[in-house]
XYZ file of C-alpha atoms in Angstrom:
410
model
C -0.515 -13.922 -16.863
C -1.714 -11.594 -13.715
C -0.104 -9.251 -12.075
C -0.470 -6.580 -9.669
C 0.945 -3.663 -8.260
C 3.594 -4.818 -5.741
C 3.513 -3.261 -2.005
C 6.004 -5.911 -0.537
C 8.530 -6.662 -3.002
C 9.644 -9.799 -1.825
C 6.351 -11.077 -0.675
C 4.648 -9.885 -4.187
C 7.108 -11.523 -6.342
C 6.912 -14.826 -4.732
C 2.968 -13.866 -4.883
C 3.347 -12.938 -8.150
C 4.847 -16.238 -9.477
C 2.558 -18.843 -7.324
C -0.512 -17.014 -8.780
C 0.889 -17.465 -12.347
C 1.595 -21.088 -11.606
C -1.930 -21.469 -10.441
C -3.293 -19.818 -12.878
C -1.465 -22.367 -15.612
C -2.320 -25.078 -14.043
C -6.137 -24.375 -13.598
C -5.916 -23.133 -17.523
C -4.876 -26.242 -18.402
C -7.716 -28.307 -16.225
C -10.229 -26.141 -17.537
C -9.181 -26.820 -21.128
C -8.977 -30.521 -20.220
C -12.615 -30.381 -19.035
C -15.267 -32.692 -20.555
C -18.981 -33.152 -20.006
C -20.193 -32.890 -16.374
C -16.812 -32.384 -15.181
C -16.976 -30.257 -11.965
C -14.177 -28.463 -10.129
C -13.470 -26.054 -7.206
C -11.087 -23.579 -5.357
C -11.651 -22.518 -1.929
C -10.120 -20.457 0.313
C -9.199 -22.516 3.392
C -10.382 -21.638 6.558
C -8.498 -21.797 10.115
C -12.258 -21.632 11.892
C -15.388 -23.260 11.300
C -17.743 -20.684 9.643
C -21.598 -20.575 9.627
C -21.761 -19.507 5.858
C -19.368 -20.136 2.701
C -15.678 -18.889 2.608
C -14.426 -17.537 -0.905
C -14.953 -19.991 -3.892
C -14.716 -20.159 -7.263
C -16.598 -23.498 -8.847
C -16.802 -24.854 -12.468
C -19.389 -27.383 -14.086
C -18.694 -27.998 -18.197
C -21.611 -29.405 -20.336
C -21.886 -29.420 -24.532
C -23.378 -27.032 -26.224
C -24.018 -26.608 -30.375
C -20.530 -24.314 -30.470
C -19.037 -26.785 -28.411
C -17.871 -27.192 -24.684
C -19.343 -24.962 -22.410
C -17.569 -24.109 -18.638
C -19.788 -21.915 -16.148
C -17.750 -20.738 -13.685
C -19.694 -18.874 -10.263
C -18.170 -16.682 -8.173
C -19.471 -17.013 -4.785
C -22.225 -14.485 -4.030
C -23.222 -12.611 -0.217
C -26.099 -14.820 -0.842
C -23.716 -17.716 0.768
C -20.924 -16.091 1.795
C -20.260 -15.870 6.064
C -21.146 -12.196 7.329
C -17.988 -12.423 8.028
C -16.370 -12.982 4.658
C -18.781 -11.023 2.435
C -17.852 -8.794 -0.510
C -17.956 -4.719 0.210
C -19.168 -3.156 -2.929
C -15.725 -2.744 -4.358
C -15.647 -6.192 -4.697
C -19.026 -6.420 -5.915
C -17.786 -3.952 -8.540
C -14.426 -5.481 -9.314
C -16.085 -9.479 -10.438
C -18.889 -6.724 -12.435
C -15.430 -5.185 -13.872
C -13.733 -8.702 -14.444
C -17.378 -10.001 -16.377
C -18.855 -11.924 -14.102
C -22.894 -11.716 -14.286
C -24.847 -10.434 -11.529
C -26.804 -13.215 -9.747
C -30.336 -13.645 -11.080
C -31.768 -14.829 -8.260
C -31.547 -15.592 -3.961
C -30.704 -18.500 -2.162
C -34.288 -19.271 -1.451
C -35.494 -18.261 -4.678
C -36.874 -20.544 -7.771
C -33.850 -20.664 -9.617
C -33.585 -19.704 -13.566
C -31.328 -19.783 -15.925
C -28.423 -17.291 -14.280
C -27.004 -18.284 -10.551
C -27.642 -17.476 -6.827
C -23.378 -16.703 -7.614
C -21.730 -14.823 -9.276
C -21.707 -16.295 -12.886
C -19.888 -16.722 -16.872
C -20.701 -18.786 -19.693
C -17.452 -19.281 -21.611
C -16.461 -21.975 -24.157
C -13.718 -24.372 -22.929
C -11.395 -23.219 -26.053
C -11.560 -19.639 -23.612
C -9.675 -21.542 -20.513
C -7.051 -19.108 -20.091
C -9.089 -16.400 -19.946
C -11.440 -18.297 -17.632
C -8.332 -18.638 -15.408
C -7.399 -15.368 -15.860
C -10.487 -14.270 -14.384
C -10.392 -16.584 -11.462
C -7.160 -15.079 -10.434
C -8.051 -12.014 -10.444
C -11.182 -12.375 -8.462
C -9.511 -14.215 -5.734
C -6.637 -11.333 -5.589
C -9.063 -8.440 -6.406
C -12.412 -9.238 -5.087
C -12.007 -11.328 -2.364
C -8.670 -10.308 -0.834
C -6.163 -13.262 -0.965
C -3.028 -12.148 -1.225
C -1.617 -15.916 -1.911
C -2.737 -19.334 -3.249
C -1.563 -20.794 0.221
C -4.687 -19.618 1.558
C -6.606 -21.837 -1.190
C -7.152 -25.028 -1.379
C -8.009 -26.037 -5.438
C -8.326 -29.946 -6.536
C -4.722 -30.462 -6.576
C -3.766 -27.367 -8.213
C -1.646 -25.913 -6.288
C 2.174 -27.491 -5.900
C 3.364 -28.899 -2.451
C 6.872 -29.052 -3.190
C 8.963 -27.544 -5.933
C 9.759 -29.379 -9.350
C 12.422 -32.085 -9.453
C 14.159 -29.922 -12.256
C 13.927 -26.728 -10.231
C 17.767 -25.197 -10.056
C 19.027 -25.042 -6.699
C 19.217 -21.704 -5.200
C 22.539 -19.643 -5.311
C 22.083 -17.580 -2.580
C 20.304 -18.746 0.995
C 16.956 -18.962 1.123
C 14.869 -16.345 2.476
C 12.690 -16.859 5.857
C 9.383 -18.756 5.825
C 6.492 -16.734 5.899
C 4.928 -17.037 9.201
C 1.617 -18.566 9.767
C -0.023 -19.067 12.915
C -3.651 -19.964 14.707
C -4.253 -17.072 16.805
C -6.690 -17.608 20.340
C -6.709 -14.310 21.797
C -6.578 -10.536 20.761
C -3.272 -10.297 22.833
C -1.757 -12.894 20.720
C -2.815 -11.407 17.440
C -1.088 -7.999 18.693
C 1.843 -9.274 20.127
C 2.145 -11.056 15.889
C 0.988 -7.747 14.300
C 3.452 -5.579 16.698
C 6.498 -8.003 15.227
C 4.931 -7.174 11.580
C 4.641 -3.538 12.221
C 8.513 -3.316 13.629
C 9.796 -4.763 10.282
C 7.803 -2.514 8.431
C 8.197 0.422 10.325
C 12.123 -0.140 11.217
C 11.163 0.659 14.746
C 8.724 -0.597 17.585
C 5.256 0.913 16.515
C 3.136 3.072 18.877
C 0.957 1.546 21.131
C -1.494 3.737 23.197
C -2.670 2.016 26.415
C -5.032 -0.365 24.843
C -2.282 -1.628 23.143
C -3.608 -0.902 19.771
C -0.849 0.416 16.965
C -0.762 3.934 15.522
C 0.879 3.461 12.251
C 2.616 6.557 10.471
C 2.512 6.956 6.652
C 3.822 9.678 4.299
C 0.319 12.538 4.931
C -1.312 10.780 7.534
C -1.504 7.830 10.608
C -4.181 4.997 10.928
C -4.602 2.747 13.834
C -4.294 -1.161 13.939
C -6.534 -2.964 16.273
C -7.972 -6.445 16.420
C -11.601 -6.663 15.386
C -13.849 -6.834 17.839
C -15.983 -9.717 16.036
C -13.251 -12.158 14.575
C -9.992 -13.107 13.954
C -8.785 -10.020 11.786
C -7.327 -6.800 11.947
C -9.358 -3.262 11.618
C -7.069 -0.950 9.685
C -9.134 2.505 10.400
C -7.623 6.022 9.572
C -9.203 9.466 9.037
C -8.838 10.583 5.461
C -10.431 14.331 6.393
C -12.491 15.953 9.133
C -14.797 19.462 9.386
C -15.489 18.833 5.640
C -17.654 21.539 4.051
C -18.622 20.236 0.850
C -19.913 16.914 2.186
C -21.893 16.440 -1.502
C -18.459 16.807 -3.465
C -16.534 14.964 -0.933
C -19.231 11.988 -0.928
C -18.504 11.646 -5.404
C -14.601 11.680 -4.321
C -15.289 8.499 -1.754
C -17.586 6.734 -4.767
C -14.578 7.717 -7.057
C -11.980 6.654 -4.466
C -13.922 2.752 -3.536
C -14.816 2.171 -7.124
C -10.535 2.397 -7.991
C -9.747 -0.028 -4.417
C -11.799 -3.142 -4.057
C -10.089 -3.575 -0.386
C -10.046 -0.377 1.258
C -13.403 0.800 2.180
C -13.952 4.936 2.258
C -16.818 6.256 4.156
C -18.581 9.434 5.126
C -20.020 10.512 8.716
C -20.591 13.839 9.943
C -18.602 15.380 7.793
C -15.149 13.097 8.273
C -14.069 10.752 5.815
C -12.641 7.643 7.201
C -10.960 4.482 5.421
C -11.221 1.070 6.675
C -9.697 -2.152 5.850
C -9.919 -5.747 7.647
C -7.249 -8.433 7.241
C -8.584 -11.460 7.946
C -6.287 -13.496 10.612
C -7.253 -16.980 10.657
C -5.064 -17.850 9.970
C -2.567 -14.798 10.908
C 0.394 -14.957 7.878
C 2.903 -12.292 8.458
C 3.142 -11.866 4.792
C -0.276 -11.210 4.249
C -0.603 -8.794 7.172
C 2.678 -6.812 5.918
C 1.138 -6.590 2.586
C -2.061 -5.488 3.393
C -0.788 -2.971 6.373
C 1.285 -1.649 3.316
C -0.956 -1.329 0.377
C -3.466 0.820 3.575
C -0.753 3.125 4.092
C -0.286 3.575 0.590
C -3.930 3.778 -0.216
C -4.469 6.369 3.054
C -1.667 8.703 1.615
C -3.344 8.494 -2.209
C -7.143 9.367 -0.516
C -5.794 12.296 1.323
C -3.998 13.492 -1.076
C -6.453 13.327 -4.301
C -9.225 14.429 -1.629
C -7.169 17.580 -0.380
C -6.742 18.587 -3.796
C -10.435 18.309 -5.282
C -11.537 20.043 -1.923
C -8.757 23.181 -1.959
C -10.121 23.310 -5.645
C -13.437 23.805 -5.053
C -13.357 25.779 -2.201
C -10.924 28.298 -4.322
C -13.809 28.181 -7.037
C -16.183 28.492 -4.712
C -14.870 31.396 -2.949
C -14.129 33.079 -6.410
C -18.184 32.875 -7.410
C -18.704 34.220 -3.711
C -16.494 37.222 -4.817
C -18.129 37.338 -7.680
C -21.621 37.684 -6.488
C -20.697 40.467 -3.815
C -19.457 42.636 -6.018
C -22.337 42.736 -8.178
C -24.465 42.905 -5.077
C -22.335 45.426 -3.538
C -22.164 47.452 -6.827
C -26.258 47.524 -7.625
C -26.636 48.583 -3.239
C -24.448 51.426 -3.816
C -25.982 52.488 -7.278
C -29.042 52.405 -5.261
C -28.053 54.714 -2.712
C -26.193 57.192 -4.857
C -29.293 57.616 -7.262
C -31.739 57.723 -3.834
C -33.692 54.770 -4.304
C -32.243 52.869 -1.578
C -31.228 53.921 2.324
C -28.355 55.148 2.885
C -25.663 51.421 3.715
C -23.488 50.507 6.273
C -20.296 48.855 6.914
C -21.936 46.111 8.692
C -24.515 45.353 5.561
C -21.643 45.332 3.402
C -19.902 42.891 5.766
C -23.231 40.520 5.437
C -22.868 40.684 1.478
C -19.563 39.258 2.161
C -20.466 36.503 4.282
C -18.801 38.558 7.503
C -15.641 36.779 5.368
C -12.318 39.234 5.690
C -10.697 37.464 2.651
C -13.548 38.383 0.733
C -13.897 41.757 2.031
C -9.884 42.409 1.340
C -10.216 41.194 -1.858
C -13.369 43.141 -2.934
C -11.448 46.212 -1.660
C -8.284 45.329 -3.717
C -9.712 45.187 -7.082
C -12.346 48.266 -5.839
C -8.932 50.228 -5.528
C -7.268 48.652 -8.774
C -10.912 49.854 -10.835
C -10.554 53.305 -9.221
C -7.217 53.702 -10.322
C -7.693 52.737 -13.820
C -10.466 55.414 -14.073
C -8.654 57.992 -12.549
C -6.072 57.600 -15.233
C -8.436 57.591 -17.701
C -10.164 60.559 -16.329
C -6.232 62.470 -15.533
C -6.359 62.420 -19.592
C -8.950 64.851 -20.102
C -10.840 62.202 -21.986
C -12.827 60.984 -19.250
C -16.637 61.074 -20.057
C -19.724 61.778 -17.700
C -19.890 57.867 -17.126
C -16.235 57.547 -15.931
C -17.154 60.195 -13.572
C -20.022 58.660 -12.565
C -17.885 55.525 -12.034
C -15.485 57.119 -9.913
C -17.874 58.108 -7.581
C -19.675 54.686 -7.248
C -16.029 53.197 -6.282
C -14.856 55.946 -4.002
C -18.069 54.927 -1.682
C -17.524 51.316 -2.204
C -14.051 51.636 -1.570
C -15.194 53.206 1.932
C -17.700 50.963 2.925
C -15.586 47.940 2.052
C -12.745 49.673 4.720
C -15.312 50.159 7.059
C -16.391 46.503 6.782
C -12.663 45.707 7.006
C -12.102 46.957 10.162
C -15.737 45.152 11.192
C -14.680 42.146 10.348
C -11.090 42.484 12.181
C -12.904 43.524 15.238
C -15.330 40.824 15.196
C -12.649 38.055 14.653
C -10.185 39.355 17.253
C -13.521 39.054 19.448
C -14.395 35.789 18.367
């Protein structure tokens, strides 16, 4: 049976169990399946769409090892623009087995699918169904079977056998046509509040800011349809765009919902909730697995960063002081011009860190050679030594002070 990670416990356990009862019952119709048999779930729709919504469709025919069920995944080829799988989702039905499709909508059609596509016999039904599940719930978004509509697969009304409850009931989950963008905030702001435990933040748009544990992300109707544009910046003035850019790839290939970007060196996340119709169950479960996803991002993306700048800034040391040390062999011996504090503070980047920290372990090398040489066993190249670091470890004060000048300046 499926299940996932649970960011509403209430809703996700009721999720939880009407997905496993779906996910029995279309089992069981898919091992029931003989020749030519077709079947279909759908996600229902509270607008009329110009393309497909989600679908998952099954035809059975015989084959020499027996029944054979193809199931196909709906593809972009069909799906509405405004229903169409982000490459996380393209990744996750990849993930969950599904072939790629072989060929377009317009195309001669071969032996694949336009869809997404899997050959499996019919004694493999519950894996079939397995897979089904999962591609609704991971691929496509729908956090419950209400939104689907599946042959009469899906219960109306609970089992004459069920046990009655022993404690009330708790509320109906909320679903509503929405007609406006005012209407669909004035919902989301009531979703938000018992979320939040508090009236949300609305600037004067009346758009939601939307705290979480390292961050905030806004909640605004889309501008296009009837959904909800979960945007929120994950980091800004990012250096290392190329390392940052594997960290997004890394961070979209583990979340098939949430959507990580890069642009001028920010990295945003974006999700969109699709409203029609507007559930306040859905919206509260998808507003919570954001804010949990937004925290994860900025937290594994802090930590990659602060570790490769502290590498990087340890080769940078690492390559002044050998640049530093041949400049000043160079001008002790006479076979360079004589250097200055602000050529030193170039080697360095102009950086003070690095300039403190070149001067630090200049001093720490002098003193170990002047101990050495306080012995009496000091040879002509410990001398030699000592001099090189006395004028590095003036030239790197000089730079110092440079570099404090120029940054109170700055």
């Amino acid at each position: 049976m499926t299940r996932e990670n649970s960011t509403g416990p209430d809703f996700q356990s009721s999720a939880d169990a009407a997905w496993d009862e779906l996910e029995a019952a279309l089992a069981e119709r898919l091992a029931g399946m003989t020749a030519d048999d077709l079947a279909i779930i759908e996600s229902l729709e509270a607008v009329e769409l110009d393309g497909a919504s989600p679908y998952v469709q099954f035809c059975a025919w015989e084959t020499t090892p027996g029944l054979t069920i193809r199931a196909e995944a709906v593809s972009n080829h069909y799906l509405d623009a405004t229903r169409r799988l982000n490459p996380g989702g393209e990744r996750e039905l990849e993930s969950l087995g599904f072939n790629h499709p072989t060929y377009g909508a317009g195309d001669e059609p071969d032996s694949g699918s336009a869809n997404w596509y899997v050959d499996l016999l019919a004694e493999d039904a519950e894996h079939l169904a397995d897979m089904t599940v999962r591609a609704f719930r991971r691929a496509y978004g729908v956090a419950h079977p209400a939104f689907l509509t599946a042959d009469g697969l899906l219960p109306d009304a609970p089992h004459e056998h069920a046990a009655a409850p022993v404690s009330p009931p708790a509320a109906a989950p909320m679903v509503a046509i929405v007609d406006s963008p005012d209407a669909l905030r004035d919902l989301t702001a009531t979703v938000l509040e018992e979320l939040l435990g508090q009236p949300p933040h609305r600037d004067s748009d009346g758009d939601f800011l939307v705290p979480s544990d390292h961050g905030a992300f806004w909640v605004l109707p889309a501008p296009d349809a009837p959904a909800l544009d979960l945007t929120a910046t994950v980091a800004a003035d990012v250096s290392d765009t190329s390392l940052a850019l594997l960290e997004v790839n890394r961070l979209n290939r583990r979340d098939a919902l949430v959507q990580h970007t890069i642009v001028d060196a920010t990295v945003m996340a974006h999700l969109r909730i699709d409203c029609a119709p507007f559930s306040d169950v859905h919206v509260r479960n998808q507003v919570a697995h954001f804010r949990v996803a937004l925290d994860e991002a900025i937290r594994t993306l802090t930590e990659t960063l602060e570790a490769a700048s502290v590498e990087q800034a340890r080769h940078r040391r690492k390559q002044a002081v050998a640049t530093l040390t041949e400049l000043v062999k160079g001008e002790l011996s006479g076979d360079t011009l004589p250097l200055d504090p602000a050529m030193v503070g170039e080697v360095c980047g102009r950086d003070q860190d690095t300039v403190a920290s070149l001067l630090r372990g200049t001093q720490s090398q002098l003193t170990r050679v002047r101990r050495v040489l306080a012995t009496g066993r000091g040879s002509h190249v410990d001398h030699r030594k000592e001099e090189l670091l006395l004028r590095q470890r003036q030239l790197l004060r000089q730079a110092l002070h440079l570099t404090i000048a120029d940054a109170a300046c700055s």
